[in-house]
Coordinates of C-alpha atoms in Angstrom, one line a residue:
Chain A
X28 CA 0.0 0.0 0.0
X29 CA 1.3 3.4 -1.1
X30 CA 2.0 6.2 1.5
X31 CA -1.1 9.0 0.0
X32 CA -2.6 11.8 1.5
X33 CA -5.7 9.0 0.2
X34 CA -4.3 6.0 2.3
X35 CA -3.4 8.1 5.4
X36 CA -6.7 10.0 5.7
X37 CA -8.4 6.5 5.2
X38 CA -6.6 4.2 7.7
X39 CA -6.6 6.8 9.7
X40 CA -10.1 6.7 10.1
X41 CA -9.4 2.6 11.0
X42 CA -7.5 2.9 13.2
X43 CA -4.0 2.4 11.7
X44 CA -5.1 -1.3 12.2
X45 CA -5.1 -1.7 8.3
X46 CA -1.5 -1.1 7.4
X47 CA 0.3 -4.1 5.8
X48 CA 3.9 -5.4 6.7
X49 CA 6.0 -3.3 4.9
X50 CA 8.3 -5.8 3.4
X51 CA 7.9 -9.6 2.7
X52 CA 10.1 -12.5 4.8
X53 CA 10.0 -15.2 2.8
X54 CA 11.6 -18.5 3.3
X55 CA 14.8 -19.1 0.8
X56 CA 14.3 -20.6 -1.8
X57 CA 16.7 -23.4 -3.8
X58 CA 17.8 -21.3 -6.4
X59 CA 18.7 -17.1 -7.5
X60 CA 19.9 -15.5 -10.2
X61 CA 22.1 -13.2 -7.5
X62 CA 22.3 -13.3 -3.4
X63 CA 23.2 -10.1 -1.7
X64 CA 24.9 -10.7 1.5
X65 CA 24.2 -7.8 4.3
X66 CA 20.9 -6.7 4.8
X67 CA 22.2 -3.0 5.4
X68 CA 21.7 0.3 4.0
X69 CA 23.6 -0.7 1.1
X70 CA 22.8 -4.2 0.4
X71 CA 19.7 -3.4 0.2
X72 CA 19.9 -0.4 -1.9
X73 CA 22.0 -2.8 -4.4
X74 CA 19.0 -5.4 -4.9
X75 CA 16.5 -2.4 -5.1
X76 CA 19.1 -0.7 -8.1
X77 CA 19.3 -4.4 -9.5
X78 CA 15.6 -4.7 -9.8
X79 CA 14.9 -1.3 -10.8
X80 CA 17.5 -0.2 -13.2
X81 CA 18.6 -4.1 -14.4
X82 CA 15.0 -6.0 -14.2
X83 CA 16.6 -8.8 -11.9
X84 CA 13.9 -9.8 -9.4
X85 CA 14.9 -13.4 -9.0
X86 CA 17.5 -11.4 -6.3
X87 CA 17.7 -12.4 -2.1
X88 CA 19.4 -10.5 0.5
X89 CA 20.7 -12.6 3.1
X90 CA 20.8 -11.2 7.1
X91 CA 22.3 -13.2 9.5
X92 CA 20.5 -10.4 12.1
X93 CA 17.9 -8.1 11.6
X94 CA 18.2 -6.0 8.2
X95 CA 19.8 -2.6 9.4
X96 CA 20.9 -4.3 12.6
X97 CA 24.4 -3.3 12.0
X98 CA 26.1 0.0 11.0
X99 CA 23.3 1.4 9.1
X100 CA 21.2 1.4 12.5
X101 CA 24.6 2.7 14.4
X102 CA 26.1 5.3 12.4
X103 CA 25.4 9.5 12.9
X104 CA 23.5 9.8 10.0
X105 CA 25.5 12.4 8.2
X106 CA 25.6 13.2 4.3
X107 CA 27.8 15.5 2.4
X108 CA 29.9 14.9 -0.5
X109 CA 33.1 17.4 -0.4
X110 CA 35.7 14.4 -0.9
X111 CA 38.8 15.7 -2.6
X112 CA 39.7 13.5 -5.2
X113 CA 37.5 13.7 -8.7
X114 CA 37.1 9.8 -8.2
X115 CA 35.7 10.2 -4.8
X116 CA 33.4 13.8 -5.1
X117 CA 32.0 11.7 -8.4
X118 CA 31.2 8.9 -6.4
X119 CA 29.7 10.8 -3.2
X120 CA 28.0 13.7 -5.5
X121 CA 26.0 10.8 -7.1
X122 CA 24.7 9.8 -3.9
X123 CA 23.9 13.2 -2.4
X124 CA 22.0 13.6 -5.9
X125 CA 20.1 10.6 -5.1
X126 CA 19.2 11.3 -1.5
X127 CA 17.4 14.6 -2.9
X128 CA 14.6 12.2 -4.7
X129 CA 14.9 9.9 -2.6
X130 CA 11.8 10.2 0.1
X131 CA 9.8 9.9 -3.5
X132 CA 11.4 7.5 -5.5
X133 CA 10.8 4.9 -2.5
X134 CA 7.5 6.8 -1.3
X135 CA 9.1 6.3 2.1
X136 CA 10.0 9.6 4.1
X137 CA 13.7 9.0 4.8
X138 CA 13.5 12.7 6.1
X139 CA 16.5 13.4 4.0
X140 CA 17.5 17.2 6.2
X141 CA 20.1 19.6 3.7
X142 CA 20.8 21.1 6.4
X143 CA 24.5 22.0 5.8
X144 CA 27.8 20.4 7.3
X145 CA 30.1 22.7 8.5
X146 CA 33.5 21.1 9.1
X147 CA 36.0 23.5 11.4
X148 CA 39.7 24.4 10.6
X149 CA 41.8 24.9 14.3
X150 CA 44.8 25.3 13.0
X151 CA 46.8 26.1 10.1
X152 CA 47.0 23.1 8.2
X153 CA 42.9 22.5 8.9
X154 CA 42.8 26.2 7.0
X155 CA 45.1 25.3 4.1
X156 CA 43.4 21.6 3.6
X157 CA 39.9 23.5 4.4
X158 CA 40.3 25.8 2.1
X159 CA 42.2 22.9 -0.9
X160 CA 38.7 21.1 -0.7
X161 CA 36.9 24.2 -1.2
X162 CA 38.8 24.8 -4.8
X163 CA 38.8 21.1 -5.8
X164 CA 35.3 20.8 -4.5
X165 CA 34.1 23.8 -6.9
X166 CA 35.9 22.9 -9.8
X167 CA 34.4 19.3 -9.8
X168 CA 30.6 21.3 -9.6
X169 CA 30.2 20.2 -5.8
X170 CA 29.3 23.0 -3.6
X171 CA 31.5 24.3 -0.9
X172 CA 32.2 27.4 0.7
X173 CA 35.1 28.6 3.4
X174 CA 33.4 30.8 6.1
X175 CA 35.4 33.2 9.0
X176 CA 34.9 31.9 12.7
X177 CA 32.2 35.2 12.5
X178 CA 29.8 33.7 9.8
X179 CA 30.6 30.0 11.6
X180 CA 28.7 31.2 14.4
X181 CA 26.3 32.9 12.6
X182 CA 25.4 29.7 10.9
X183 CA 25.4 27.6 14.0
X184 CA 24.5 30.4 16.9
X185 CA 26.3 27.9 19.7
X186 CA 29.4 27.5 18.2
X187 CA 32.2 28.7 20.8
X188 CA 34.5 30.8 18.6
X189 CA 36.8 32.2 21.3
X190 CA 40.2 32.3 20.6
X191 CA 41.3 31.6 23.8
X192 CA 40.5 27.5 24.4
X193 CA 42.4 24.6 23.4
X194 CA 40.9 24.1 20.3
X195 CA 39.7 27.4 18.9
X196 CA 37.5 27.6 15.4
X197 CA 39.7 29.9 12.9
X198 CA 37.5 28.7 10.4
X199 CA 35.4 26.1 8.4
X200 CA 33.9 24.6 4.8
X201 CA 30.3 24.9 4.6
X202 CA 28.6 22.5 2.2
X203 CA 24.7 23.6 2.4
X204 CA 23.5 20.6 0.8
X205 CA 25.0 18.4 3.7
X206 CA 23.0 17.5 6.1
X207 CA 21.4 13.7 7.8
X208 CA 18.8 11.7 7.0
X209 CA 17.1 9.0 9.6
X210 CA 19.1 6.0 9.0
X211 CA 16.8 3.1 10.0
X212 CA 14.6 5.1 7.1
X213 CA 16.9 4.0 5.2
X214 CA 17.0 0.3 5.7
X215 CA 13.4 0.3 6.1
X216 CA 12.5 2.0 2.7
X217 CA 14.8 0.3 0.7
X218 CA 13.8 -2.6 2.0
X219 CA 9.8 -2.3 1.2
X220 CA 10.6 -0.8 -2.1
X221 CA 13.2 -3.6 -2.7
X222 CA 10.0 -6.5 -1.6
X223 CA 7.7 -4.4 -4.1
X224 CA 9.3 -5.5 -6.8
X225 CA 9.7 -9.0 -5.5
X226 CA 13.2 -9.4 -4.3
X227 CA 13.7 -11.6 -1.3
X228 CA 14.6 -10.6 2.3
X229 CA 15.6 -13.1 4.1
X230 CA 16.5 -12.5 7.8
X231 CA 17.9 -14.5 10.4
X232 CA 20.3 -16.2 7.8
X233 CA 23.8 -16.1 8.3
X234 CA 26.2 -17.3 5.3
X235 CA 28.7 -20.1 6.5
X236 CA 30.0 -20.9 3.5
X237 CA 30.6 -19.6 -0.3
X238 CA 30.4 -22.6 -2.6
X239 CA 32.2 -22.6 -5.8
X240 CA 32.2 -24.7 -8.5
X241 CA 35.0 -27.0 -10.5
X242 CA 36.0 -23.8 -12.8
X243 CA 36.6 -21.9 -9.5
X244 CA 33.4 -20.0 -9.8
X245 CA 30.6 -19.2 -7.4
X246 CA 27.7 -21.4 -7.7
X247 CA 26.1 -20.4 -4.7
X248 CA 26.4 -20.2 -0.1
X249 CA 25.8 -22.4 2.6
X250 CA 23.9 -20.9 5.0
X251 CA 22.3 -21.5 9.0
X252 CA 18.7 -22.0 6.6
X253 CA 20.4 -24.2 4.0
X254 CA 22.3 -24.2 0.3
X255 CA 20.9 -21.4 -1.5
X256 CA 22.7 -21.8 -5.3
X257 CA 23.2 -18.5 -7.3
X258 CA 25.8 -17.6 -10.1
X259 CA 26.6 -14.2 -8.9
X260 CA 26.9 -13.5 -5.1
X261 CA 28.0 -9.5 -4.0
X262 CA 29.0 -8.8 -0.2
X263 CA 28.2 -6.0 1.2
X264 CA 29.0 -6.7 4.9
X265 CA 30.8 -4.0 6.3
X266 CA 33.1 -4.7 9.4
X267 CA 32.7 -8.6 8.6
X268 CA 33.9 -8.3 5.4
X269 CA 37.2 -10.1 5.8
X270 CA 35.6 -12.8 7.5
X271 CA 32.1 -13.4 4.3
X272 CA 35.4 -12.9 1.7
X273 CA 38.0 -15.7 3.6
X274 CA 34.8 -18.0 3.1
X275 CA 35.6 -17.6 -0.7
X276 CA 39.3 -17.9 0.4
X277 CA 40.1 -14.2 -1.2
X278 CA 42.0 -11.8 1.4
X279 CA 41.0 -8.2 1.3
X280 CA 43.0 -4.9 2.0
X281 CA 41.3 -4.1 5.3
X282 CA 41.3 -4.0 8.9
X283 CA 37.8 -3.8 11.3
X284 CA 37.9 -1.2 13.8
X285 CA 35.3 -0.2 16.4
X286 CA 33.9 3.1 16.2
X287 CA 32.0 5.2 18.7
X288 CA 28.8 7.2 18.7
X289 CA 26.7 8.6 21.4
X290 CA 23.2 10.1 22.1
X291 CA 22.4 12.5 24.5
X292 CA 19.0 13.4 26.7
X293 CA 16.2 15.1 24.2
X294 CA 16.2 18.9 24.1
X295 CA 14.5 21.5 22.5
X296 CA 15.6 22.8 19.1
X297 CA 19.1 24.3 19.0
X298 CA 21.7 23.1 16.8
X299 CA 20.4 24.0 13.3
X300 CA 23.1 21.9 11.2
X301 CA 25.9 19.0 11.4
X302 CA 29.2 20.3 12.9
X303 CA 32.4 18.2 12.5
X304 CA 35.8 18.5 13.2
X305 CA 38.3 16.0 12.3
X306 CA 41.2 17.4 13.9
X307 CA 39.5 16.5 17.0
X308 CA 37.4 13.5 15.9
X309 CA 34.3 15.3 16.8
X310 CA 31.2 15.2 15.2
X311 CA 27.2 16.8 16.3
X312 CA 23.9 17.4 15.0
X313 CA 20.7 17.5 16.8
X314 CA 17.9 14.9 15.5
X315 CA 14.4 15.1 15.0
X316 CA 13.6 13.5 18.8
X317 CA 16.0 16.5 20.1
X318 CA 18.7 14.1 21.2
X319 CA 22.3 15.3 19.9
X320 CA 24.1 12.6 17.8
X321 CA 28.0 12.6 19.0
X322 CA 30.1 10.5 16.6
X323 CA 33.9 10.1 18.0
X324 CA 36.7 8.6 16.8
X325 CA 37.8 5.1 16.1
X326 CA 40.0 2.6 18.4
X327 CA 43.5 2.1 18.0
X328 CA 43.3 -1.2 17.1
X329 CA 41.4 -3.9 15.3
X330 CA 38.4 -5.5 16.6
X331 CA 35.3 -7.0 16.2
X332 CA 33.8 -6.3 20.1
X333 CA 31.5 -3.9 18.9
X334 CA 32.0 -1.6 21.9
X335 CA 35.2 1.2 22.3
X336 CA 37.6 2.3 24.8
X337 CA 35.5 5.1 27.1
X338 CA 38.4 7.4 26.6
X339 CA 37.9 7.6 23.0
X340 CA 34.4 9.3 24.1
X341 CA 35.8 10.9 26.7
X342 CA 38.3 12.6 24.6
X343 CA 35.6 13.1 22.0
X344 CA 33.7 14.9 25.0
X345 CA 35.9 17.2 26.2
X346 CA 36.1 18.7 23.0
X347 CA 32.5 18.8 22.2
X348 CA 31.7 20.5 25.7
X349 CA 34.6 23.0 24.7
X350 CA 33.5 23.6 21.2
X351 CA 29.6 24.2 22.8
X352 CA 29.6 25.5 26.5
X353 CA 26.0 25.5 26.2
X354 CA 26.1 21.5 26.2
X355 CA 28.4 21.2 29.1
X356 CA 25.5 19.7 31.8
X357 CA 23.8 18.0 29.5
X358 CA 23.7 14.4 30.3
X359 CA 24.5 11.1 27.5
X360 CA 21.5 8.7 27.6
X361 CA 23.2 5.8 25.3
X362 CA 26.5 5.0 23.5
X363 CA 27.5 2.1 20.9
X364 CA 30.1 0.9 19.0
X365 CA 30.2 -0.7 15.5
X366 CA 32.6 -2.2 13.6
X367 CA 34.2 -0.3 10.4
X368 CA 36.5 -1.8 7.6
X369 CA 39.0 0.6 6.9
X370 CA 41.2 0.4 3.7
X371 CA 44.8 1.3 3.4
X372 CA 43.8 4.6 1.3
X373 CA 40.1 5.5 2.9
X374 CA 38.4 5.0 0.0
X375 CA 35.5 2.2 -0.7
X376 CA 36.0 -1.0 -2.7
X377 CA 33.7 -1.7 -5.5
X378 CA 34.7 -4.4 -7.3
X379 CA 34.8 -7.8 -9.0
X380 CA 37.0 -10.1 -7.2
X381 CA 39.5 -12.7 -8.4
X382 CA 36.4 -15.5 -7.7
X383 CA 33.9 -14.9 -11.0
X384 CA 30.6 -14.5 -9.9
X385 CA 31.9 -12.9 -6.8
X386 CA 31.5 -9.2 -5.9
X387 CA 32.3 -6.9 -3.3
X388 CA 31.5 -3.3 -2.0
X389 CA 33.4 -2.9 1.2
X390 CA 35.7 -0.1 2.9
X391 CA 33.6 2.6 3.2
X392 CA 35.4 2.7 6.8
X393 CA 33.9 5.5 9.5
X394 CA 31.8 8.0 6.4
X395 CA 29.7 4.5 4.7
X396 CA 26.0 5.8 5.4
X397 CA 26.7 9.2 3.2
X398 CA 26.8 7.2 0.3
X399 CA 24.0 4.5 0.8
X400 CA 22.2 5.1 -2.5
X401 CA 24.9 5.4 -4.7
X402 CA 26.6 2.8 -3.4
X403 CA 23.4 0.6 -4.4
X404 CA 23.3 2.0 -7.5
X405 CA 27.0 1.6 -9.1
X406 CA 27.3 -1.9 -7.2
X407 CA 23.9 -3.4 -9.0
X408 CA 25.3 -2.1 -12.4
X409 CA 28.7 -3.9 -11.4
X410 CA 26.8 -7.0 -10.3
X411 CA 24.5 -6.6 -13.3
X412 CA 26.8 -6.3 -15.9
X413 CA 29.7 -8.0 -14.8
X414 CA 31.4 -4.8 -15.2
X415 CA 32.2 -1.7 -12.9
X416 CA 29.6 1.2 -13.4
X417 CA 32.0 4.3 -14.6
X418 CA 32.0 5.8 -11.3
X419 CA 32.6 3.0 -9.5
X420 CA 35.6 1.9 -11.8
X421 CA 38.4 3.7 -9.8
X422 CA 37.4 1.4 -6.8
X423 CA 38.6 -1.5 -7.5
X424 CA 40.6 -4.3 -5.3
X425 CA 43.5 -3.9 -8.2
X426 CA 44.5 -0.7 -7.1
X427 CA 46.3 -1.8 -4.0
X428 CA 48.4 -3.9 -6.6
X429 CA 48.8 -1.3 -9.8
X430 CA 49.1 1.6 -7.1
X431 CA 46.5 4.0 -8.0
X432 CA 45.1 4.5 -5.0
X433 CA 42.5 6.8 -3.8
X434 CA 44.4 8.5 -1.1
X435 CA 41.4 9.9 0.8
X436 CA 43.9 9.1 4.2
X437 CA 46.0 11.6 3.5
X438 CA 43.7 14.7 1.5
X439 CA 41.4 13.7 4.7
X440 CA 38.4 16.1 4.5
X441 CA 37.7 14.2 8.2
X442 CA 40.3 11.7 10.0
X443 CA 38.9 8.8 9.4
Chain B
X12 CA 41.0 0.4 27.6
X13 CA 43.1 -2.6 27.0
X14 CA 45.6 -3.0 30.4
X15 CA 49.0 -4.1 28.4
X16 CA 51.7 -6.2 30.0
X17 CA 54.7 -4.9 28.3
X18 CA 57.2 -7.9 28.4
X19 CA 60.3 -5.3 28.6
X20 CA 58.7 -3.8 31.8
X21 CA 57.1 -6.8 33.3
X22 CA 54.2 -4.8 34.2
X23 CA 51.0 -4.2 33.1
X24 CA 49.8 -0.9 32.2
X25 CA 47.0 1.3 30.2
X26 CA 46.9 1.6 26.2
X27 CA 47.2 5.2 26.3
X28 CA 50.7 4.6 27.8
X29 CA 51.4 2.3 24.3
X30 CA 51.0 2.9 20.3
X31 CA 49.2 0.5 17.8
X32 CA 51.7 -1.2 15.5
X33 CA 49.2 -3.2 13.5
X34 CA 49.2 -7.1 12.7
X35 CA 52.8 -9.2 13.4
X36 CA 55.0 -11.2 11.7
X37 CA 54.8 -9.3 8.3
X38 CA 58.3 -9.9 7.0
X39 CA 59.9 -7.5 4.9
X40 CA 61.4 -9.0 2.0
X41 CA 65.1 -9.6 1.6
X42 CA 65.5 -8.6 -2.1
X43 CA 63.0 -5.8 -3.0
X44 CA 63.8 -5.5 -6.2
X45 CA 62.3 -9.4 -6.9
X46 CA 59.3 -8.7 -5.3
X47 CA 56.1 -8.7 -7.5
X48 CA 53.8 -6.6 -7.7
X49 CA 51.5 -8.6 -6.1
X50 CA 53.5 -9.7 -3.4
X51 CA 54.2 -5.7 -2.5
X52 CA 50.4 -5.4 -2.8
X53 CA 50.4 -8.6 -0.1
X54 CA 53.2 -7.2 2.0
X55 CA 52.0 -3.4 2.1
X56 CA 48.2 -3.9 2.3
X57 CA 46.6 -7.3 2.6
X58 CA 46.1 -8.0 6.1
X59 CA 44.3 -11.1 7.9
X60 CA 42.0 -9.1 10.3
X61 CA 40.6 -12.7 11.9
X62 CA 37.6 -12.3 14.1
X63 CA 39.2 -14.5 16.6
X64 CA 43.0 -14.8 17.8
X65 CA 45.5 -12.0 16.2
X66 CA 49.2 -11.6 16.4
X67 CA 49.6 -7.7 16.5
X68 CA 52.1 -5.4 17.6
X69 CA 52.2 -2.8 20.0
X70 CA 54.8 -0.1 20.9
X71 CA 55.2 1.1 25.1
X72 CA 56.1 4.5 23.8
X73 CA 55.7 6.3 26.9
X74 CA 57.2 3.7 28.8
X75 CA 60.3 1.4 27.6
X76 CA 59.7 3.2 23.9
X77 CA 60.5 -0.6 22.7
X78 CA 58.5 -2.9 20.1
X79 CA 56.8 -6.2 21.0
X80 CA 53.8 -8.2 20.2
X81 CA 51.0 -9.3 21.4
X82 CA 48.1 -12.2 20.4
X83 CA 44.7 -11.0 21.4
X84 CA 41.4 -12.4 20.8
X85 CA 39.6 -9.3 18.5
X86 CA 35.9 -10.3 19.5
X87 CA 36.5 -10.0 23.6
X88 CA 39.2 -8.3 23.2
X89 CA 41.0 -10.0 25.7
X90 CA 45.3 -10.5 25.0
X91 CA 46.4 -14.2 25.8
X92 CA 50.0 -13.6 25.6
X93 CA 52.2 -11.0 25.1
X94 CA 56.2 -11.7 23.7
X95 CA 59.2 -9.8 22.7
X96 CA 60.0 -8.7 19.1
X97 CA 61.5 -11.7 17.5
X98 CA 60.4 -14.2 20.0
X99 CA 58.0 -17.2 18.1
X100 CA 54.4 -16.9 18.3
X101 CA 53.2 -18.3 21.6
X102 CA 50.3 -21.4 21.1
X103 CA 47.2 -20.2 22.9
X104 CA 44.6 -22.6 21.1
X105 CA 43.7 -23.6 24.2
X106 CA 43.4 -20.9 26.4
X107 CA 41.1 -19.2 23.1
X108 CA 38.6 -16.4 24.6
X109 CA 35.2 -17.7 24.7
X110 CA 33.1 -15.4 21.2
X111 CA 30.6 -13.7 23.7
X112 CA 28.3 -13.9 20.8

């Protein structure tokens, strides 16, 4: 049933009792034409692309929890697209141009909020990489703009700009169309849009194994709910990557690392956009509830514990409570951890792999959620044609061998 | 915060005091120049990153300022032995953290 001014008025006048599941679970069946593993924001998008833009229905995503259980569901919701590198702004302006239709392609409110991300410069270097974004952001037609401390603070009214703290703003990039959108939206309207056009979600199924056949080729996984046989297989499982890809016996450039976010107590309205700073691993915005959003930095090591060392937030914290006085008493109601997969350059893998049939879209490390729906999109084409979609041909697991990286780690717009 | 026994010190003290070296026993070759490209791409950037028992490397640079390593189990988090640079990788099947999952 669509969402309609119609539909609401009339089940409304029922109740709400008359509202139908909003996405199929269906039993597996034998056979697919392609399995999606990782019932995230992005797998998800990826068998909504592959149905929409390819016509392949005959598609299930496989969950071993509850689809958007993991980092989609964790994550601080925020979207911009002022990467550095052409490759990357490409990649991450076609998903900011996505979210802006998205609510109505999906007829699912995803409450998609431009609200602008301002990202602060404390120190000289922050200025003079601030300010190398700007230009290359510009010249590749993605909007950015450098702003004094002054016009900071007039764009976010609680922004401490006083010179005299440990950390104080001397300026910041300003991309208006920035901004968050609510994540398990996300999950949740790709899903039901994904289950409209008859793909499979399948929850509660966790892939043991990736079976391949005498020419070394994927013919299909072993899974907690049985064999489920399909010629082309794409993993989209974040953290867990390593571990879906060994199963196929292919090693992968990356390392899991815990990162940290945290919620506060509700308040009224007063933080009108994202702020971030990366030279303090800082990161706020205020949602729709009133709760503040804190993202914080990663561990220094690899794990899978899903939790992170309290002085990471701590550290995160401090900063926050100098950078806004106004928050200093307020109190934090909850704080998680999930696990990120970080490549050696920062950027994302989209990519066949040395297994035919096998794909993978992996590494968006801490910044993944940004680029949900273009993720989806360039990884169905890849799946669906067996070869990479033009913006997602930079991203491939080759790189790390031919040496044309993506060096995101270094030109940083955040540290990762 | 992981509590560290640095095997130089003989005592055990907090991460902050200590810097992340990343995963162990990554040898660097003895002939560069015959190293493939794919090897190099092996060496510099494929890593193992196991959800279970890890051989890793950590430095006690405000303490000792010296290199060892260190197994650790990455889902509890929870390090099972820690050795000096160049020792042999300890065998802690047994004592393996049980996955809290």
């Amino acid at each position: 049933m669509r969402f309609s001014f119609v539909n609401v008025a009339l089940q409304a006048l029922k109740h709400n009792a008359g509202w139908p599941g909003q996405w199929r679970n269906t039993e597996p069946k034998a056979a697919y034409d392609a399995i999606i593993i990782g019932a995230g924001g992005h797998g998800l998008a990826t068998a909504y692309y592959l149905a929409k833009e390819h016509g392949l229905t005959n598609v299930a995503v496989l969950e071993k929890g509850w689809l958007g259980g993991g980092n989609t569901g964790r994550n601080t919701t925020i979207i911009r697209s002022n990467y550095l590198w052409e490759e990357s702004a490409a990649l991450y302006e076609h998903a900011l141009k996505l979210w802006e239709g998205l609510s109505q392609e999906l007829n699912y409110n995803v409450m998609y909020s431009p609200r602008g991300v301002l990202m602060l410069a404390h120190n000289t270097h922050d200025v003079q990489v601030g300010k190398r974004h700007v230009h290359a952001n510009r010249l590749a037609g993605v909007d950015n703009e450098w702003l004094t401390p002054e016009e900071a603070k007039a764009f976010c009214p609680i922004l401490n700009i006083a010179r005299d703290v440990r950390y104080p703003v001397i300026g910041a990039a300003l991309q208006r169309r920035g901004g968050t959108a609510r994540h398990d939206a996300v999950a949740w309207g790709y899903a039901r849009a994904a289950s409209a056009r008859d793909i499979d979600i399948i929850q509660n199924c966790e892939v043991i194994a990736i079976c391949r056949d005498a020419s070394g080729a994927v013919s299909g996984v072993e899974t907690t709910r049985g064999a489920i046989a399909a010629k082309k297989v794409g993993v989209v499982a974040a953290g867990h990557t390593s571990v879906v890809m060994a199963m196929a016996g292919v090693r992968m450039p990356l390392e899991s690392y815990p990162l940290q976010a945290l919620v506060s107590e509700p308040v009224k309205p007063m933080m009108p956009c994202v702020v971030m700073s990366n030279t303090i691993h800082a990161y706020m915005s205020q949602s729709d509830k009133g709760e503040l959003v804190i993202g914080a930095g990663t561990d220094a090591y690899m794990s899978y514990s899903q939790t992170g060392g309290l002085h990471i937030a701590n550290q995160t914290l401090e900063a926050i409570c100098e950078l806004f006085p106004a928050v200093r008493r307020m109190r934090m109601l909850r704080n998680w951890g999930g696990i990120v997969d970080v490549t050696p350059d920062r950027s994302p893998i989209i990519a066949k792999t040395p297994v035919p049939g096998l794909f993978v879209n992996c590494g968006w490390g801490t910044g993944g959620f940004k680029a949900t729906p273009g993720s989806g999109h360039v990884f169905a084409h890849t799946i669906a044609r067996g070869e990479p979609h033009p913006l997602a041909a930079p991203f491939t697991l080759d790189r790390f061998r031919s040496g044309r990286l993506i060096d995101e780690a270094a030109a940083a717009a955040v540290a990762h | 915060m992981l509590l560290i026994d640095c095997p130089y010190c003989g005592m055990a003290r907090p991460e902050i005091e200590f810097r992340y070296g990343g995963e162990a026993h990554i040898a660097r070759p003895a002939d560069p120049a015959a190293v493939t490209d794919e090897d190099w791409a092996n060496l510099l950037y494929f890593r193992s990153n196991p959800k279970g028992v890890l051989a890793e490397r950590w430095r006690h640079a405000f303490g000792c300022g010296r290199f060892f390593n260190c197994l650790r189990d990455t889902l509890s988090d929870k390090i099972l032995a820690v050795y000096k640079a160049g020792e042999p990788r300890p065998d802690v099947g047994a004592e393996r953290a049980e996955p809290r999952e």
